[in-house]
Amino acid sequence: MLTSAVTFATDPLATDATEVDVEQARAAAAGDTRAFEQLYRRHVGKVHGVIVRLVGGHGARAEDLTQETFVRVWRALPEFRFESALSTWLHRMAVNTALMELRSRRAGPRWEDEVDGDDVAMLDPREQGPALRMDLERAIGTLPPRARAVLVLHDVEGWKHEEISASLGMAVGSSKAQLHRARQLLRVRLEAHQ
C-alpha cells in the first residue's frame, strides 16, 4: 500500500506538467507571449470554471472575467515567486477576480434585495418540465448570487466563515445563513431532477 502512495506522489505526468508550467511561467514573465499563450490554453478551462461557479452564468460576463484574470496574471507574473504551484496561484487569481466582481455587484440593489428572495432563482424546478435536467454545476449556477458565492467559497474552496465575511463584506452570521439557504435551495433543485 505504501508503494502505491509513493508512486502516486512521484507521478511523472504531474511532475512534468509542473515543470512545464514553471518553465513557461518564467519565460512569460520575461515577456515571451508564446509561452504565456501556452499557459493560457492549458489553464483557461479551470480558471473559467472557478469564475462560473462563483459569479454564475456561462455568458459573456464570465468570459470577460476569465480574460480579466489572465490580464492580471500577465501583469503579476514577474512577481510570482514559485513558492506554490502555478495552478494554485492561477486559481487564487481567478477567485480574487470573481470576488471583486461580487463586491461590485454588492453595491447594486439586487445584492441587497436578494435576502428576501430572487424571482428567477426561487422558481420551483419541478414546474420547468421533464426536459430540464440539471447537473450540480448548473444547479449551483441557479442559486442567488450571495448564497452561491458563500456555498462555493465554503464547501468547494474550503474557506472559513470569517474569511468569507471579510471578503464579501457581510457579517459572519449572514455568511452562515447564506450557506444554509444555499444548501437548502440546492437540495430542492437536485431532488427535483432525480
PDB file of C-alpha atoms in Angstrom:
ATOM      1  CA  MET A   1       0.000   0.000   0.000  1.00  0.00           C
ATOM      2  CA  LEU A   2       2.836   2.378   0.832  1.00  0.00           C
ATOM      3  CA  THR A   3       4.403   1.673  -2.570  1.00  0.00           C
ATOM      4  CA  SER A   4       1.311   2.891  -4.415  1.00  0.00           C
ATOM      5  CA  ALA A   5       1.264   6.061  -2.327  1.00  0.00           C
ATOM      6  CA  VAL A   6       4.902   6.715  -3.195  1.00  0.00           C
ATOM      7  CA  THR A   7       4.205   6.004  -6.850  1.00  0.00           C
ATOM      8  CA  PHE A   8       1.276   8.407  -6.787  1.00  0.00           C
ATOM      9  CA  ALA A   9       3.320  11.139  -5.093  1.00  0.00           C
ATOM     10  CA  THR A  10       6.031  10.897  -7.757  1.00  0.00           C
ATOM     11  CA  ASP A  11       3.662  10.682 -10.715  1.00  0.00           C
ATOM     12  CA  PRO A  12       5.856  11.682 -13.688  1.00  0.00           C
ATOM     13  CA  LEU A  13       2.960  13.292 -15.556  1.00  0.00           C
ATOM     14  CA  ALA A  14       2.193  15.606 -12.627  1.00  0.00           C
ATOM     15  CA  THR A  15       5.875  16.421 -12.226  1.00  0.00           C
ATOM     16  CA  ASP A  16       6.253  17.082 -15.964  1.00  0.00           C
ATOM     17  CA  ALA A  17       3.218  19.383 -16.010  1.00  0.00           C
ATOM     18  CA  THR A  18       4.540  21.347 -13.042  1.00  0.00           C
ATOM     19  CA  GLU A  19       7.988  21.646 -14.638  1.00  0.00           C
ATOM     20  CA  VAL A  20       6.453  22.798 -17.916  1.00  0.00           C
ATOM     21  CA  ASP A  21       4.366  25.372 -16.019  1.00  0.00           C
ATOM     22  CA  VAL A  22       7.482  26.672 -14.259  1.00  0.00           C
ATOM     23  CA  GLU A  23       9.480  26.910 -17.495  1.00  0.00           C
ATOM     24  CA  GLN A  24       6.657  28.628 -19.360  1.00  0.00           C
ATOM     25  CA  ALA A  25       5.848  30.950 -16.467  1.00  0.00           C
ATOM     26  CA  ARG A  26       9.476  32.062 -16.242  1.00  0.00           C
ATOM     27  CA  ALA A  27       9.560  32.646 -19.994  1.00  0.00           C
ATOM     28  CA  ALA A  28       6.232  34.511 -19.926  1.00  0.00           C
ATOM     29  CA  ALA A  29       7.422  36.650 -17.001  1.00  0.00           C
ATOM     30  CA  ALA A  30      10.359  37.658 -19.203  1.00  0.00           C
ATOM     31  CA  GLY A  31       7.908  38.738 -21.931  1.00  0.00           C
ATOM     32  CA  ASP A  32       7.529  35.580 -24.031  1.00  0.00           C
ATOM     33  CA  THR A  33       3.954  35.841 -25.301  1.00  0.00           C
ATOM     34  CA  ARG A  34       4.020  32.358 -26.877  1.00  0.00           C
ATOM     35  CA  ALA A  35       4.853  30.793 -23.502  1.00  0.00           C
ATOM     36  CA  PHE A  36       2.030  32.793 -21.922  1.00  0.00           C
ATOM     37  CA  GLU A  37      -0.372  31.644 -24.644  1.00  0.00           C
ATOM     38  CA  GLN A  38       0.528  28.017 -23.881  1.00  0.00           C
ATOM     39  CA  LEU A  39      -0.091  28.602 -20.162  1.00  0.00           C
ATOM     40  CA  TYR A  40      -3.375  30.256 -21.035  1.00  0.00           C
ATOM     41  CA  ARG A  41      -4.520  27.366 -23.210  1.00  0.00           C
ATOM     42  CA  ARG A  42      -3.609  24.792 -20.560  1.00  0.00           C
ATOM     43  CA  HIS A  43      -5.340  26.601 -17.671  1.00  0.00           C
ATOM     44  CA  VAL A  44      -8.194  28.633 -19.186  1.00  0.00           C
ATOM     45  CA  GLY A  45     -10.804  25.908 -18.635  1.00  0.00           C
ATOM     46  CA  LYS A  46     -10.102  25.630 -14.921  1.00  0.00           C
ATOM     47  CA  VAL A  47      -9.967  29.398 -14.449  1.00  0.00           C
ATOM     48  CA  HIS A  48     -13.254  29.821 -16.324  1.00  0.00           C
ATOM     49  CA  GLY A  49     -14.821  27.072 -14.188  1.00  0.00           C
ATOM     50  CA  VAL A  50     -13.898  28.873 -10.969  1.00  0.00           C
ATOM     51  CA  ILE A  51     -15.312  32.144 -12.309  1.00  0.00           C
ATOM     52  CA  VAL A  52     -18.575  30.498 -13.380  1.00  0.00           C
ATOM     53  CA  ARG A  53     -19.033  28.730 -10.047  1.00  0.00           C
ATOM     54  CA  LEU A  54     -18.541  31.940  -8.102  1.00  0.00           C
ATOM     55  CA  VAL A  55     -20.345  34.537 -10.230  1.00  0.00           C
ATOM     56  CA  GLY A  56     -22.738  32.308 -12.138  1.00  0.00           C
ATOM     57  CA  GLY A  57     -23.685  32.049 -15.763  1.00  0.00           C
ATOM     58  CA  HIS A  58     -21.737  30.893 -18.774  1.00  0.00           C
ATOM     59  CA  GLY A  59     -22.264  34.083 -20.749  1.00  0.00           C
ATOM     60  CA  ALA A  60     -20.166  36.976 -21.860  1.00  0.00           C
ATOM     61  CA  ARG A  61     -19.551  38.280 -18.325  1.00  0.00           C
ATOM     62  CA  ALA A  62     -17.904  35.015 -17.240  1.00  0.00           C
ATOM     63  CA  GLU A  63     -15.763  35.140 -20.388  1.00  0.00           C
ATOM     64  CA  ASP A  64     -14.808  38.756 -19.644  1.00  0.00           C
ATOM     65  CA  LEU A  65     -13.839  37.901 -16.078  1.00  0.00           C
ATOM     66  CA  THR A  66     -11.765  34.959 -17.303  1.00  0.00           C
ATOM     67  CA  GLN A  67      -9.922  37.275 -19.680  1.00  0.00           C
ATOM     68  CA  GLU A  68      -9.532  39.848 -16.909  1.00  0.00           C
ATOM     69  CA  THR A  69      -7.971  37.160 -14.717  1.00  0.00           C
ATOM     70  CA  PHE A  70      -5.376  36.361 -17.358  1.00  0.00           C
ATOM     71  CA  VAL A  71      -4.600  40.043 -17.906  1.00  0.00           C
ATOM     72  CA  ARG A  72      -3.894  40.263 -14.171  1.00  0.00           C
ATOM     73  CA  VAL A  73      -1.818  37.101 -14.350  1.00  0.00           C
ATOM     74  CA  TRP A  74       0.261  38.572 -17.208  1.00  0.00           C
ATOM     75  CA  ARG A  75       0.909  41.726 -15.190  1.00  0.00           C
ATOM     76  CA  ALA A  76       1.658  39.887 -11.921  1.00  0.00           C
ATOM     77  CA  LEU A  77       3.720  37.045 -13.354  1.00  0.00           C
ATOM     78  CA  PRO A  78       7.085  38.835 -12.930  1.00  0.00           C
ATOM     79  CA  GLU A  79       6.417  38.948  -9.158  1.00  0.00           C
ATOM     80  CA  PHE A  80       5.373  35.281  -8.898  1.00  0.00           C
ATOM     81  CA  ARG A  81       7.881  33.636  -6.527  1.00  0.00           C
ATOM     82  CA  PHE A  82       7.153  29.973  -7.357  1.00  0.00           C
ATOM     83  CA  GLU A  83       6.506  29.193  -3.693  1.00  0.00           C
ATOM     84  CA  SER A  84       3.355  27.354  -4.736  1.00  0.00           C
ATOM     85  CA  ALA A  85       2.277  25.579  -7.896  1.00  0.00           C
ATOM     86  CA  LEU A  86       1.398  27.916 -10.738  1.00  0.00           C
ATOM     87  CA  SER A  87      -2.033  26.268 -10.993  1.00  0.00           C
ATOM     88  CA  THR A  88      -2.707  27.130  -7.332  1.00  0.00           C
ATOM     89  CA  TRP A  89      -1.701  30.738  -7.925  1.00  0.00           C
ATOM     90  CA  LEU A  90      -3.880  30.964 -11.069  1.00  0.00           C
ATOM     91  CA  HIS A  91      -6.797  29.526  -9.116  1.00  0.00           C
ATOM     92  CA  ARG A  92      -6.358  32.172  -6.420  1.00  0.00           C
ATOM     93  CA  MET A  93      -6.182  34.920  -9.060  1.00  0.00           C
ATOM     94  CA  ALA A  94      -9.474  33.649 -10.524  1.00  0.00           C
ATOM     95  CA  VAL A  95     -11.126  33.599  -7.077  1.00  0.00           C
ATOM     96  CA  ASN A  96      -9.918  37.157  -6.394  1.00  0.00           C
ATOM     97  CA  THR A  97     -11.264  38.379  -9.748  1.00  0.00           C
ATOM     98  CA  ALA A  98     -14.633  36.755  -9.049  1.00  0.00           C
ATOM     99  CA  LEU A  99     -14.746  38.231  -5.546  1.00  0.00           C
ATOM    100  CA  MET A 100     -14.074  41.717  -6.924  1.00  0.00           C
ATOM    101  CA  GLU A 101     -16.997  41.222  -9.299  1.00  0.00           C
ATOM    102  CA  LEU A 102     -19.230  40.100  -6.445  1.00  0.00           C
ATOM    103  CA  ARG A 103     -18.189  43.111  -4.349  1.00  0.00           C
ATOM    104  CA  SER A 104     -19.034  45.446  -7.211  1.00  0.00           C
ATOM    105  CA  ARG A 105     -22.455  43.813  -7.510  1.00  0.00           C
ATOM    106  CA  ARG A 106     -22.984  44.230  -3.776  1.00  0.00           C
ATOM    107  CA  ALA A 107     -23.331  47.973  -4.251  1.00  0.00           C
ATOM    108  CA  GLY A 108     -26.264  47.385  -6.602  1.00  0.00           C
ATOM    109  CA  PRO A 109     -29.846  46.853  -5.468  1.00  0.00           C
ATOM    110  CA  ARG A 110     -30.029  43.133  -6.412  1.00  0.00           C
ATOM    111  CA  TRP A 111     -27.304  42.114  -3.961  1.00  0.00           C
ATOM    112  CA  GLU A 112     -29.063  43.700  -1.001  1.00  0.00           C
ATOM    113  CA  ASP A 113     -32.610  42.805  -2.053  1.00  0.00           C
ATOM    114  CA  GLU A 114     -31.944  39.127  -2.644  1.00  0.00           C
ATOM    115  CA  VAL A 115     -32.150  38.228   1.049  1.00  0.00           C
ATOM    116  CA  ASP A 116     -35.928  38.153   0.701  1.00  0.00           C
ATOM    117  CA  GLY A 117     -35.821  36.090  -2.471  1.00  0.00           C
ATOM    118  CA  ASP A 118     -34.669  36.056  -6.028  1.00  0.00           C
ATOM    119  CA  ASP A 119     -37.507  35.641  -8.508  1.00  0.00           C
ATOM    120  CA  VAL A 120     -35.530  33.635 -11.036  1.00  0.00           C
ATOM    121  CA  ALA A 121     -33.605  31.517  -8.538  1.00  0.00           C
ATOM    122  CA  MET A 122     -36.693  30.742  -6.492  1.00  0.00           C
ATOM    123  CA  LEU A 123     -38.606  29.125  -9.359  1.00  0.00           C
ATOM    124  CA  ASP A 124     -39.621  25.603  -8.479  1.00  0.00           C
ATOM    125  CA  PRO A 125     -37.600  23.388 -10.843  1.00  0.00           C
ATOM    126  CA  ARG A 126     -40.416  20.823 -10.899  1.00  0.00           C
ATOM    127  CA  GLU A 127     -42.543  23.380 -12.752  1.00  0.00           C
ATOM    128  CA  GLN A 128     -39.965  23.605 -15.535  1.00  0.00           C
ATOM    129  CA  GLY A 129     -40.894  20.214 -17.010  1.00  0.00           C
ATOM    130  CA  PRO A 130     -39.048  16.944 -17.503  1.00  0.00           C
ATOM    131  CA  ALA A 131     -36.811  18.343 -20.261  1.00  0.00           C
ATOM    132  CA  LEU A 132     -34.832  20.291 -17.679  1.00  0.00           C
ATOM    133  CA  ARG A 133     -32.044  18.024 -16.362  1.00  0.00           C
ATOM    134  CA  MET A 134     -29.640  19.881 -14.124  1.00  0.00           C
ATOM    135  CA  ASP A 135     -26.271  18.667 -13.026  1.00  0.00           C
ATOM    136  CA  LEU A 136     -24.592  20.008  -9.922  1.00  0.00           C
ATOM    137  CA  GLU A 137     -22.790  22.846 -11.712  1.00  0.00           C
ATOM    138  CA  ARG A 138     -25.989  24.055 -13.335  1.00  0.00           C
ATOM    139  CA  ALA A 139     -27.865  23.760 -10.038  1.00  0.00           C
ATOM    140  CA  ILE A 140     -25.236  25.858  -8.287  1.00  0.00           C
ATOM    141  CA  GLY A 141     -25.490  28.386 -11.109  1.00  0.00           C
ATOM    142  CA  THR A 142     -29.186  28.913 -10.350  1.00  0.00           C
ATOM    143  CA  LEU A 143     -28.568  29.945  -6.749  1.00  0.00           C
ATOM    144  CA  PRO A 144     -28.899  33.608  -5.779  1.00  0.00           C
ATOM    145  CA  PRO A 145     -25.521  35.385  -6.021  1.00  0.00           C
ATOM    146  CA  ARG A 146     -24.678  35.686  -2.318  1.00  0.00           C
ATOM    147  CA  ALA A 147     -25.840  32.181  -1.490  1.00  0.00           C
ATOM    148  CA  ARG A 148     -23.875  30.789  -4.449  1.00  0.00           C
ATOM    149  CA  ALA A 149     -20.710  32.702  -3.515  1.00  0.00           C
ATOM    150  CA  VAL A 150     -20.824  31.550   0.103  1.00  0.00           C
ATOM    151  CA  LEU A 151     -21.539  27.935  -0.889  1.00  0.00           C
ATOM    152  CA  VAL A 152     -18.661  27.823  -3.366  1.00  0.00           C
ATOM    153  CA  LEU A 153     -16.207  29.565  -1.060  1.00  0.00           C
ATOM    154  CA  HIS A 154     -17.129  27.425   1.947  1.00  0.00           C
ATOM    155  CA  ASP A 155     -17.937  24.000   0.512  1.00  0.00           C
ATOM    156  CA  VAL A 156     -15.768  23.985  -2.615  1.00  0.00           C
ATOM    157  CA  GLU A 157     -12.853  26.265  -1.753  1.00  0.00           C
ATOM    158  CA  GLY A 158     -12.732  25.378   1.950  1.00  0.00           C
ATOM    159  CA  TRP A 159     -12.859  28.929   3.311  1.00  0.00           C
ATOM    160  CA  LYS A 160     -13.973  29.655   6.874  1.00  0.00           C
ATOM    161  CA  HIS A 161     -16.972  31.913   7.515  1.00  0.00           C
ATOM    162  CA  GLU A 162     -14.678  34.617   8.909  1.00  0.00           C
ATOM    163  CA  GLU A 163     -12.746  34.704   5.615  1.00  0.00           C
ATOM    164  CA  ILE A 164     -15.939  34.746   3.578  1.00  0.00           C
ATOM    165  CA  SER A 165     -17.485  37.528   5.626  1.00  0.00           C
ATOM    166  CA  ALA A 166     -14.347  39.660   5.274  1.00  0.00           C
ATOM    167  CA  SER A 167     -14.112  39.046   1.521  1.00  0.00           C
ATOM    168  CA  LEU A 168     -17.789  39.634   0.779  1.00  0.00           C
ATOM    169  CA  GLY A 169     -18.381  42.399   3.320  1.00  0.00           C
ATOM    170  CA  MET A 170     -21.035  40.634   5.361  1.00  0.00           C
ATOM    171  CA  ALA A 171     -21.398  39.514   8.954  1.00  0.00           C
ATOM    172  CA  VAL A 172     -20.266  36.004   9.906  1.00  0.00           C
ATOM    173  CA  GLY A 173     -23.868  35.190  10.828  1.00  0.00           C
ATOM    174  CA  SER A 174     -25.007  36.279   7.365  1.00  0.00           C
ATOM    175  CA  SER A 175     -22.406  34.014   5.804  1.00  0.00           C
ATOM    176  CA  LYS A 176     -23.700  31.077   7.834  1.00  0.00           C
ATOM    177  CA  ALA A 177     -27.301  31.924   6.957  1.00  0.00           C
ATOM    178  CA  GLN A 178     -26.482  32.189   3.250  1.00  0.00           C
ATOM    179  CA  LEU A 179     -24.702  28.824   3.359  1.00  0.00           C
ATOM    180  CA  HIS A 180     -27.731  27.222   4.992  1.00  0.00           C
ATOM    181  CA  ARG A 181     -30.012  28.839   2.414  1.00  0.00           C
ATOM    182  CA  ALA A 182     -27.784  27.733  -0.478  1.00  0.00           C
ATOM    183  CA  ARG A 183     -27.690  24.144   0.714  1.00  0.00           C
ATOM    184  CA  GLN A 184     -31.481  24.033   1.099  1.00  0.00           C
ATOM    185  CA  LEU A 185     -32.082  25.515  -2.361  1.00  0.00           C
ATOM    186  CA  LEU A 186     -29.506  23.198  -3.899  1.00  0.00           C
ATOM    187  CA  ARG A 187     -31.068  20.151  -2.252  1.00  0.00           C
ATOM    188  CA  VAL A 188     -34.511  21.085  -3.611  1.00  0.00           C
ATOM    189  CA  ARG A 189     -33.161  21.643  -7.116  1.00  0.00           C
ATOM    190  CA  LEU A 190     -31.219  18.393  -7.183  1.00  0.00           C
ATOM    191  CA  GLU A 191     -34.047  16.300  -5.669  1.00  0.00           C
ATOM    192  CA  ALA A 192     -36.451  17.672  -8.266  1.00  0.00           C
ATOM    193  CA  HIS A 193     -34.246  16.343 -11.065  1.00  0.00           C
ATOM    194  CA  GLN A 194     -33.504  12.832  -9.837  1.00  0.00           C
TER     195      GLN A 194
END
